[in-house]
Amino acid sequence: MMAHDVTEPRILVLASGAGTNLQSLIDATTARDFPGRIVAVGCNRPQAVALERAALAGIETFTVDHTRYDSREAFDGRLRAEIDRYAPDLVVLAGFMRILTTDFVRAFHGRMLNIHPSLLPKYPGLNTHRRALEAGDRLHGVSIHFVTEDLDGGPVIAQAEVTVQPGDTAESLAERVQQREHVLYPIVVRWFCEGRLQLAGEQVLFDGEPLPQPFYLGE
Ligand code: GAR
């Protein structure tokens, strides 16, 4: 493997579960020409498969088990202390299933991304695939956005769509959405590492210009 440039952007990934998005980012960032590297993976669940994926790739890991903290503030304080040890340029939420406090979110303003399995602003929160099916939507998908204090409401950078097929279940839809996630997240993380993406207030800037609407990846 080629040695990484010490000046390239430092990425820290937070995950809670299977870590398939983490895997897509590991695969992308270990490619020779990727302009950033993952310096650590943090998890709130000690048993998360994401931790195994990171360890297999030789990436440092840490766990802050949310069940051991009696308030969101205490949990976030500890999480932030762990993150700060790695001085990341970018924090990537990849299936990190904790609601973060305002102080935490503010500390990473403009340098924290999230992936959400719906075409935001539709279906913030949980059970997005079931809700899209129940609403009879013909189009569903995934969004990547800057994290702000507004839960799943930060400015959207990019979306990829999935056509709902007759007979789809929440599970079959989730699987197809995830396939798109694994393509889209590395692209957006690359843009950030190349310095092409910024957040000015609530406005996404791409190459220094306001992004009029999210990038849209068709099927
Ligand atoms: C992904 O589908 C991601 O969009 C979703 O969790 C899954 C994690 O999968 N995120 C959210 O629901 C955030 N609100 P993974 O652990 O295999 O990457």
PDB file of C-alpha atoms and ligand atoms in Angstrom:
ATOM      1  CA  MET A   1       0.000   0.000   0.000  1.00  0.00           C
ATOM      2  CA  MET A   2       1.232   3.473  -0.781  1.00  0.00           C
ATOM      3  CA  ALA A   3       2.179   5.728   2.159  1.00  0.00           C
ATOM      4  CA  HIS A   4      -0.338   8.491   2.720  1.00  0.00           C
ATOM      5  CA  ASP A   5       0.573  12.143   2.586  1.00  0.00           C
ATOM      6  CA  VAL A   6       0.603  13.502   6.157  1.00  0.00           C
ATOM      7  CA  THR A   7      -1.009  16.742   5.037  1.00  0.00           C
ATOM      8  CA  GLU A   8      -4.076  15.146   3.495  1.00  0.00           C
ATOM      9  CA  PRO A   9      -7.440  15.646   5.208  1.00  0.00           C
ATOM     10  CA  ARG A  10      -8.094  13.514   8.264  1.00  0.00           C
ATOM     11  CA  ILE A  11     -11.453  11.752   8.246  1.00  0.00           C
ATOM     12  CA  LEU A  12     -13.100  10.298  11.346  1.00  0.00           C
ATOM     13  CA  VAL A  13     -16.097   8.004  10.818  1.00  0.00           C
ATOM     14  CA  LEU A  14     -18.815   7.389  13.422  1.00  0.00           C
ATOM     15  CA  ALA A  15     -20.985   4.292  13.008  1.00  0.00           C
ATOM     16  CA  SER A  16     -23.382   2.211  15.094  1.00  0.00           C
ATOM     17  CA  GLY A  17     -24.054  -1.001  13.218  1.00  0.00           C
ATOM     18  CA  ALA A  18     -23.154  -3.094  10.194  1.00  0.00           C
ATOM     19  CA  GLY A  19     -20.836  -0.470   8.789  1.00  0.00           C
ATOM     20  CA  THR A  20     -21.448  -1.127   5.101  1.00  0.00           C
ATOM     21  CA  ASN A  21     -21.090   2.600   4.410  1.00  0.00           C
ATOM     22  CA  LEU A  22     -17.917   2.623   6.447  1.00  0.00           C
ATOM     23  CA  GLN A  23     -16.672  -0.233   4.253  1.00  0.00           C
ATOM     24  CA  SER A  24     -17.377   1.735   1.076  1.00  0.00           C
ATOM     25  CA  LEU A  25     -15.384   4.634   2.535  1.00  0.00           C
ATOM     26  CA  ILE A  26     -12.528   2.370   3.585  1.00  0.00           C
ATOM     27  CA  ASP A  27     -12.414   0.901   0.072  1.00  0.00           C
ATOM     28  CA  ALA A  28     -12.470   4.345  -1.536  1.00  0.00           C
ATOM     29  CA  THR A  29      -9.918   5.991   0.726  1.00  0.00           C
ATOM     30  CA  THR A  30      -7.381   3.210   0.423  1.00  0.00           C
ATOM     31  CA  ALA A  31      -7.216   3.822  -3.330  1.00  0.00           C
ATOM     32  CA  ARG A  32      -3.969   5.514  -4.318  1.00  0.00           C
ATOM     33  CA  ASP A  33      -5.419   8.774  -5.502  1.00  0.00           C
ATOM     34  CA  PHE A  34      -7.936   9.444  -2.732  1.00  0.00           C
ATOM     35  CA  PRO A  35      -7.257  12.894  -1.230  1.00  0.00           C
ATOM     36  CA  GLY A  36      -7.949  11.961   2.406  1.00  0.00           C
ATOM     37  CA  ARG A  37      -7.583   9.131   4.880  1.00  0.00           C
ATOM     38  CA  ILE A  38      -9.640   7.652   7.683  1.00  0.00           C
ATOM     39  CA  VAL A  39      -7.729   8.199  10.920  1.00  0.00           C
ATOM     40  CA  ALA A  40     -10.211   6.564  13.290  1.00  0.00           C
ATOM     41  CA  VAL A  41     -13.628   4.955  13.601  1.00  0.00           C
ATOM     42  CA  GLY A  42     -15.804   5.603  16.640  1.00  0.00           C
ATOM     43  CA  CYS A  43     -18.799   3.578  17.718  1.00  0.00           C
ATOM     44  CA  ASN A  44     -21.462   3.762  20.414  1.00  0.00           C
ATOM     45  CA  ARG A  45     -22.026  -0.017  20.439  1.00  0.00           C
ATOM     46  CA  PRO A  46     -19.189  -2.300  21.557  1.00  0.00           C
ATOM     47  CA  GLN A  47     -20.487  -5.196  19.378  1.00  0.00           C
ATOM     48  CA  ALA A  48     -20.881  -3.221  16.155  1.00  0.00           C
ATOM     49  CA  VAL A  49     -19.582  -4.981  13.054  1.00  0.00           C
ATOM     50  CA  ALA A  50     -18.277  -1.570  11.960  1.00  0.00           C
ATOM     51  CA  LEU A  51     -15.520  -1.931  14.592  1.00  0.00           C
ATOM     52  CA  GLU A  52     -14.403  -5.224  13.042  1.00  0.00           C
ATOM     53  CA  ARG A  53     -14.316  -3.692   9.580  1.00  0.00           C
ATOM     54  CA  ALA A  54     -12.117  -0.866  10.835  1.00  0.00           C
ATOM     55  CA  ALA A  55      -9.791  -3.212  12.694  1.00  0.00           C
ATOM     56  CA  LEU A  56      -9.425  -5.420   9.607  1.00  0.00           C
ATOM     57  CA  ALA A  57      -8.380  -2.343   7.649  1.00  0.00           C
ATOM     58  CA  GLY A  58      -5.833  -1.409  10.318  1.00  0.00           C
ATOM     59  CA  ILE A  59      -7.734   1.709  11.378  1.00  0.00           C
ATOM     60  CA  GLU A  60      -7.790   2.824  15.010  1.00  0.00           C
ATOM     61  CA  THR A  61     -11.112   2.492  16.797  1.00  0.00           C
ATOM     62  CA  PHE A  62     -12.776   3.708  19.962  1.00  0.00           C
ATOM     63  CA  THR A  63     -16.100   2.975  21.608  1.00  0.00           C
ATOM     64  CA  VAL A  64     -18.213   5.286  23.711  1.00  0.00           C
ATOM     65  CA  ASP A  65     -21.052   3.099  24.936  1.00  0.00           C
ATOM     66  CA  HIS A  66     -24.113   5.326  25.248  1.00  0.00           C
ATOM     67  CA  THR A  67     -25.732   2.972  27.782  1.00  0.00           C
ATOM     68  CA  ARG A  68     -23.044   3.974  30.283  1.00  0.00           C
ATOM     69  CA  TYR A  69     -23.974   7.667  30.254  1.00  0.00           C
ATOM     70  CA  ASP A  70     -27.020   9.084  31.949  1.00  0.00           C
ATOM     71  CA  SER A  71     -27.424  12.141  29.729  1.00  0.00           C
ATOM     72  CA  ARG A  72     -26.874  13.083  26.098  1.00  0.00           C
ATOM     73  CA  GLU A  73     -24.557  15.862  27.291  1.00  0.00           C
ATOM     74  CA  ALA A  74     -22.314  13.434  29.171  1.00  0.00           C
ATOM     75  CA  PHE A  75     -22.213  11.005  26.238  1.00  0.00           C
ATOM     76  CA  ASP A  76     -21.485  13.751  23.709  1.00  0.00           C
ATOM     77  CA  GLY A  77     -18.821  15.260  25.952  1.00  0.00           C
ATOM     78  CA  ARG A  78     -16.959  11.966  26.085  1.00  0.00           C
ATOM     79  CA  LEU A  79     -17.445  11.358  22.364  1.00  0.00           C
ATOM     80  CA  ARG A  80     -16.083  14.779  21.561  1.00  0.00           C
ATOM     81  CA  ALA A  81     -13.028  14.239  23.749  1.00  0.00           C
ATOM     82  CA  GLU A  82     -12.305  10.973  21.901  1.00  0.00           C
ATOM     83  CA  ILE A  83     -12.777  12.616  18.511  1.00  0.00           C
ATOM     84  CA  ASP A  84     -10.566  15.592  19.396  1.00  0.00           C
ATOM     85  CA  ARG A  85      -7.638  13.254  20.061  1.00  0.00           C
ATOM     86  CA  TYR A  86      -7.564  12.581  16.317  1.00  0.00           C
ATOM     87  CA  ALA A  87      -7.948  16.233  15.232  1.00  0.00           C
ATOM     88  CA  PRO A  88     -10.115  15.323  12.238  1.00  0.00           C
ATOM     89  CA  ASP A  89     -10.824  17.734   9.395  1.00  0.00           C
ATOM     90  CA  LEU A  90     -14.059  15.896   8.651  1.00  0.00           C
ATOM     91  CA  VAL A  91     -16.449  13.817  10.769  1.00  0.00           C
ATOM     92  CA  VAL A  92     -18.548  11.387   8.731  1.00  0.00           C
ATOM     93  CA  LEU A  93     -21.692   9.928  10.261  1.00  0.00           C
ATOM     94  CA  ALA A  94     -22.210   6.548   8.613  1.00  0.00           C
ATOM     95  CA  GLY A  95     -25.250   4.967  10.210  1.00  0.00           C
ATOM     96  CA  PHE A  96     -24.541   6.625  13.558  1.00  0.00           C
ATOM     97  CA  MET A  97     -27.844   6.206  15.337  1.00  0.00           C
ATOM     98  CA  ARG A  98     -27.601   8.747  18.149  1.00  0.00           C
ATOM     99  CA  ILE A  99     -29.187  12.183  18.291  1.00  0.00           C
ATOM    100  CA  LEU A 100     -26.409  14.682  18.930  1.00  0.00           C
ATOM    101  CA  THR A 101     -26.622  17.717  21.212  1.00  0.00           C
ATOM    102  CA  THR A 102     -26.531  21.273  19.899  1.00  0.00           C
ATOM    103  CA  ASP A 103     -23.108  21.918  21.437  1.00  0.00           C
ATOM    104  CA  PHE A 104     -21.667  18.859  19.736  1.00  0.00           C
ATOM    105  CA  VAL A 105     -23.138  19.757  16.357  1.00  0.00           C
ATOM    106  CA  ARG A 106     -21.904  23.359  16.638  1.00  0.00           C
ATOM    107  CA  ALA A 107     -18.390  22.178  17.415  1.00  0.00           C
ATOM    108  CA  PHE A 108     -18.247  20.442  14.036  1.00  0.00           C
ATOM    109  CA  HIS A 109     -20.174  22.997  11.992  1.00  0.00           C
ATOM    110  CA  GLY A 110     -19.216  22.765   8.335  1.00  0.00           C
ATOM    111  CA  ARG A 111     -17.124  19.655   8.824  1.00  0.00           C
ATOM    112  CA  MET A 112     -19.640  16.954   9.693  1.00  0.00           C
ATOM    113  CA  LEU A 113     -21.629  14.984   7.089  1.00  0.00           C
ATOM    114  CA  ASN A 114     -24.532  12.571   7.497  1.00  0.00           C
ATOM    115  CA  ILE A 115     -26.157  10.026   5.215  1.00  0.00           C
ATOM    116  CA  HIS A 116     -29.896   9.581   5.512  1.00  0.00           C
ATOM    117  CA  PRO A 117     -31.984   6.911   3.740  1.00  0.00           C
ATOM    118  CA  SER A 118     -34.658   9.114   2.147  1.00  0.00           C
ATOM    119  CA  LEU A 119     -34.981  11.936  -0.331  1.00  0.00           C
ATOM    120  CA  LEU A 120     -34.881  14.724   2.270  1.00  0.00           C
ATOM    121  CA  PRO A 121     -36.814  16.763   3.237  1.00  0.00           C
ATOM    122  CA  LYS A 122     -39.053  13.688   3.040  1.00  0.00           C
ATOM    123  CA  TYR A 123     -38.950  11.329   6.013  1.00  0.00           C
ATOM    124  CA  PRO A 124     -36.459  12.616   8.550  1.00  0.00           C
ATOM    125  CA  GLY A 125     -36.081  10.230  11.491  1.00  0.00           C
ATOM    126  CA  LEU A 126     -36.579   6.468  11.473  1.00  0.00           C
ATOM    127  CA  ASN A 127     -38.364   3.829   9.329  1.00  0.00           C
ATOM    128  CA  THR A 128     -37.888   5.800   6.129  1.00  0.00           C
ATOM    129  CA  HIS A 129     -38.408   2.841   3.763  1.00  0.00           C
ATOM    130  CA  ARG A 130     -41.671   1.792   5.366  1.00  0.00           C
ATOM    131  CA  ARG A 131     -42.918   5.371   5.348  1.00  0.00           C
ATOM    132  CA  ALA A 132     -42.080   5.806   1.649  1.00  0.00           C
ATOM    133  CA  LEU A 133     -43.968   2.580   0.850  1.00  0.00           C
ATOM    134  CA  GLU A 134     -46.973   3.545   2.949  1.00  0.00           C
ATOM    135  CA  ALA A 135     -47.132   6.921   1.213  1.00  0.00           C
ATOM    136  CA  GLY A 136     -47.173   5.168  -2.173  1.00  0.00           C
ATOM    137  CA  ASP A 137     -44.043   7.012  -3.349  1.00  0.00           C
ATOM    138  CA  ARG A 138     -42.695   5.971  -6.730  1.00  0.00           C
ATOM    139  CA  LEU A 139     -39.305   7.506  -6.027  1.00  0.00           C
ATOM    140  CA  HIS A 140     -37.226   6.957  -2.935  1.00  0.00           C
ATOM    141  CA  GLY A 141     -33.522   7.262  -2.249  1.00  0.00           C
ATOM    142  CA  VAL A 142     -30.743   8.636  -0.124  1.00  0.00           C
ATOM    143  CA  SER A 143     -29.456  12.072   0.856  1.00  0.00           C
ATOM    144  CA  ILE A 144     -26.110  13.322   2.090  1.00  0.00           C
ATOM    145  CA  HIS A 145     -26.141  16.559   4.027  1.00  0.00           C
ATOM    146  CA  PHE A 146     -24.116  18.800   6.279  1.00  0.00           C
ATOM    147  CA  VAL A 147     -25.144  18.246   9.886  1.00  0.00           C
ATOM    148  CA  THR A 148     -26.761  21.218  11.582  1.00  0.00           C
ATOM    149  CA  GLU A 149     -28.834  21.527  14.732  1.00  0.00           C
ATOM    150  CA  ASP A 150     -31.935  20.612  12.750  1.00  0.00           C
ATOM    151  CA  LEU A 151     -32.214  16.784  12.954  1.00  0.00           C
ATOM    152  CA  ASP A 152     -31.833  15.342   9.423  1.00  0.00           C
ATOM    153  CA  GLY A 153     -32.519  18.904   8.267  1.00  0.00           C
ATOM    154  CA  GLY A 154     -29.093  20.288   7.358  1.00  0.00           C
ATOM    155  CA  PRO A 155     -28.370  21.523   3.823  1.00  0.00           C
ATOM    156  CA  VAL A 156     -28.432  18.658   1.332  1.00  0.00           C
ATOM    157  CA  ILE A 157     -25.370  18.186  -0.874  1.00  0.00           C
ATOM    158  CA  ALA A 158     -26.304  15.178  -2.988  1.00  0.00           C
ATOM    159  CA  GLN A 159     -29.075  12.650  -3.507  1.00  0.00           C
ATOM    160  CA  ALA A 160     -29.433   9.364  -5.368  1.00  0.00           C
ATOM    161  CA  GLU A 161     -32.787   7.968  -6.346  1.00  0.00           C
ATOM    162  CA  VAL A 162     -34.281   4.502  -6.293  1.00  0.00           C
ATOM    163  CA  THR A 163     -37.481   3.612  -8.139  1.00  0.00           C
ATOM    164  CA  VAL A 164     -40.008   1.812  -5.973  1.00  0.00           C
ATOM    165  CA  GLN A 165     -41.032  -1.450  -7.686  1.00  0.00           C
ATOM    166  CA  PRO A 166     -44.342  -3.286  -7.285  1.00  0.00           C
ATOM    167  CA  GLY A 167     -43.917  -5.836  -4.514  1.00  0.00           C
ATOM    168  CA  ASP A 168     -41.123  -3.921  -2.799  1.00  0.00           C
ATOM    169  CA  THR A 169     -40.844  -4.389   0.946  1.00  0.00           C
ATOM    170  CA  ALA A 170     -39.039  -2.148   3.400  1.00  0.00           C
ATOM    171  CA  GLU A 171     -36.197  -4.683   3.290  1.00  0.00           C
ATOM    172  CA  SER A 172     -35.883  -4.886  -0.499  1.00  0.00           C
ATOM    173  CA  LEU A 173     -36.026  -1.110  -0.727  1.00  0.00           C
ATOM    174  CA  ALA A 174     -33.424  -0.707   2.020  1.00  0.00           C
ATOM    175  CA  GLU A 175     -31.084  -2.990   0.113  1.00  0.00           C
ATOM    176  CA  ARG A 176     -31.334  -1.000  -3.121  1.00  0.00           C
ATOM    177  CA  VAL A 177     -31.017   2.315  -1.269  1.00  0.00           C
ATOM    178  CA  GLN A 178     -27.872   1.044   0.426  1.00  0.00           C
ATOM    179  CA  GLN A 179     -26.318   0.137  -2.924  1.00  0.00           C
ATOM    180  CA  ARG A 180     -26.739   3.787  -3.929  1.00  0.00           C
ATOM    181  CA  GLU A 181     -25.369   4.956  -0.562  1.00  0.00           C
ATOM    182  CA  HIS A 182     -22.166   3.057  -1.173  1.00  0.00           C
ATOM    183  CA  VAL A 183     -21.647   4.863  -4.473  1.00  0.00           C
ATOM    184  CA  LEU A 184     -22.667   8.338  -3.331  1.00  0.00           C
ATOM    185  CA  TYR A 185     -20.916   8.743   0.027  1.00  0.00           C
ATOM    186  CA  PRO A 186     -17.357   8.241  -1.275  1.00  0.00           C
ATOM    187  CA  ILE A 187     -18.015  10.803  -4.025  1.00  0.00           C
ATOM    188  CA  VAL A 188     -19.164  13.455  -1.552  1.00  0.00           C
ATOM    189  CA  VAL A 189     -16.368  12.711   0.936  1.00  0.00           C
ATOM    190  CA  ARG A 190     -13.885  13.052  -1.916  1.00  0.00           C
ATOM    191  CA  TRP A 191     -15.308  16.474  -2.829  1.00  0.00           C
ATOM    192  CA  PHE A 192     -14.942  17.602   0.780  1.00  0.00           C
ATOM    193  CA  CYS A 193     -11.355  16.381   0.942  1.00  0.00           C
ATOM    194  CA  GLU A 194     -10.558  18.173  -2.302  1.00  0.00           C
ATOM    195  CA  GLY A 195     -11.754  21.408  -0.690  1.00  0.00           C
ATOM    196  CA  ARG A 196     -14.655  21.727  -3.119  1.00  0.00           C
ATOM    197  CA  LEU A 197     -17.426  21.671  -0.491  1.00  0.00           C
ATOM    198  CA  GLN A 198     -18.102  24.259   2.176  1.00  0.00           C
ATOM    199  CA  LEU A 199     -20.949  25.333   4.373  1.00  0.00           C
ATOM    200  CA  ALA A 200     -21.618  29.075   4.662  1.00  0.00           C
ATOM    201  CA  GLY A 201     -24.388  29.518   7.209  1.00  0.00           C
ATOM    202  CA  GLU A 202     -27.098  27.252   5.780  1.00  0.00           C
ATOM    203  CA  GLN A 203     -25.779  27.422   2.227  1.00  0.00           C
ATOM    204  CA  VAL A 204     -23.692  24.715   0.585  1.00  0.00           C
ATOM    205  CA  LEU A 205     -20.864  26.109  -1.517  1.00  0.00           C
ATOM    206  CA  PHE A 206     -19.392  23.978  -4.297  1.00  0.00           C
ATOM    207  CA  ASP A 207     -16.160  25.273  -5.800  1.00  0.00           C
ATOM    208  CA  GLY A 208     -16.865  28.507  -3.926  1.00  0.00           C
ATOM    209  CA  GLU A 209     -20.295  29.053  -5.520  1.00  0.00           C
ATOM    210  CA  PRO A 210     -23.707  28.540  -3.858  1.00  0.00           C
ATOM    211  CA  LEU A 211     -25.134  25.163  -4.836  1.00  0.00           C
ATOM    212  CA  PRO A 212     -28.600  25.959  -6.220  1.00  0.00           C
ATOM    213  CA  GLN A 213     -29.884  22.443  -5.656  1.00  0.00           C
ATOM    214  CA  PRO A 214     -28.427  19.123  -4.506  1.00  0.00           C
ATOM    215  CA  PHE A 215     -26.460  17.016  -6.975  1.00  0.00           C
ATOM    216  CA  TYR A 216     -28.807  14.327  -8.173  1.00  0.00           C
ATOM    217  CA  LEU A 217     -27.676  10.866  -9.210  1.00  0.00           C
ATOM    218  CA  GLY A 218     -30.340   9.140 -11.289  1.00  0.00           C
ATOM    219  CA  GLU A 219     -30.746   5.388 -11.408  1.00  0.00           C
TER     220      GLU A 219
HETATM  221  C1  GAR B   1     -27.680   3.365   6.282  1.00  0.00           C
HETATM  222  O1  GAR B   1     -28.688   2.903   5.419  1.00  0.00           O
HETATM  223  C2  GAR B   1     -27.872   4.830   6.587  1.00  0.00           C
HETATM  224  O2  GAR B   1     -28.479   5.542   5.543  1.00  0.00           O
HETATM  225  C3  GAR B   1     -28.773   4.772   7.780  1.00  0.00           C
HETATM  226  O3  GAR B   1     -28.316   3.684   8.525  1.00  0.00           O
HETATM  227  C4  GAR B   1     -27.796   2.688   7.643  1.00  0.00           C
HETATM  228  C5  GAR B   1     -26.463   2.231   8.190  1.00  0.00           C
HETATM  229  O4  GAR B   1     -25.990   1.127   7.487  1.00  0.00           O
HETATM  230  N1  GAR B   1     -28.692   6.001   8.528  1.00  0.00           N
HETATM  231  C6  GAR B   1     -29.708   6.504   9.208  1.00  0.00           C
HETATM  232  O5  GAR B   1     -30.790   5.973   9.276  1.00  0.00           O
HETATM  233  C7  GAR B   1     -29.403   7.818   9.915  1.00  0.00           C
HETATM  234  N2  GAR B   1     -30.607   8.430  10.376  1.00  0.00           N
HETATM  235  P1  GAR B   1     -24.481   0.690   7.598  1.00  0.00           P
HETATM  236  O6  GAR B   1     -24.137   0.584   9.079  1.00  0.00           O
HETATM  237  O7  GAR B   1     -24.435  -0.631   6.924  1.00  0.00           O
HETATM  238  O8  GAR B   1     -23.652   1.722   6.897  1.00  0.00           O
END
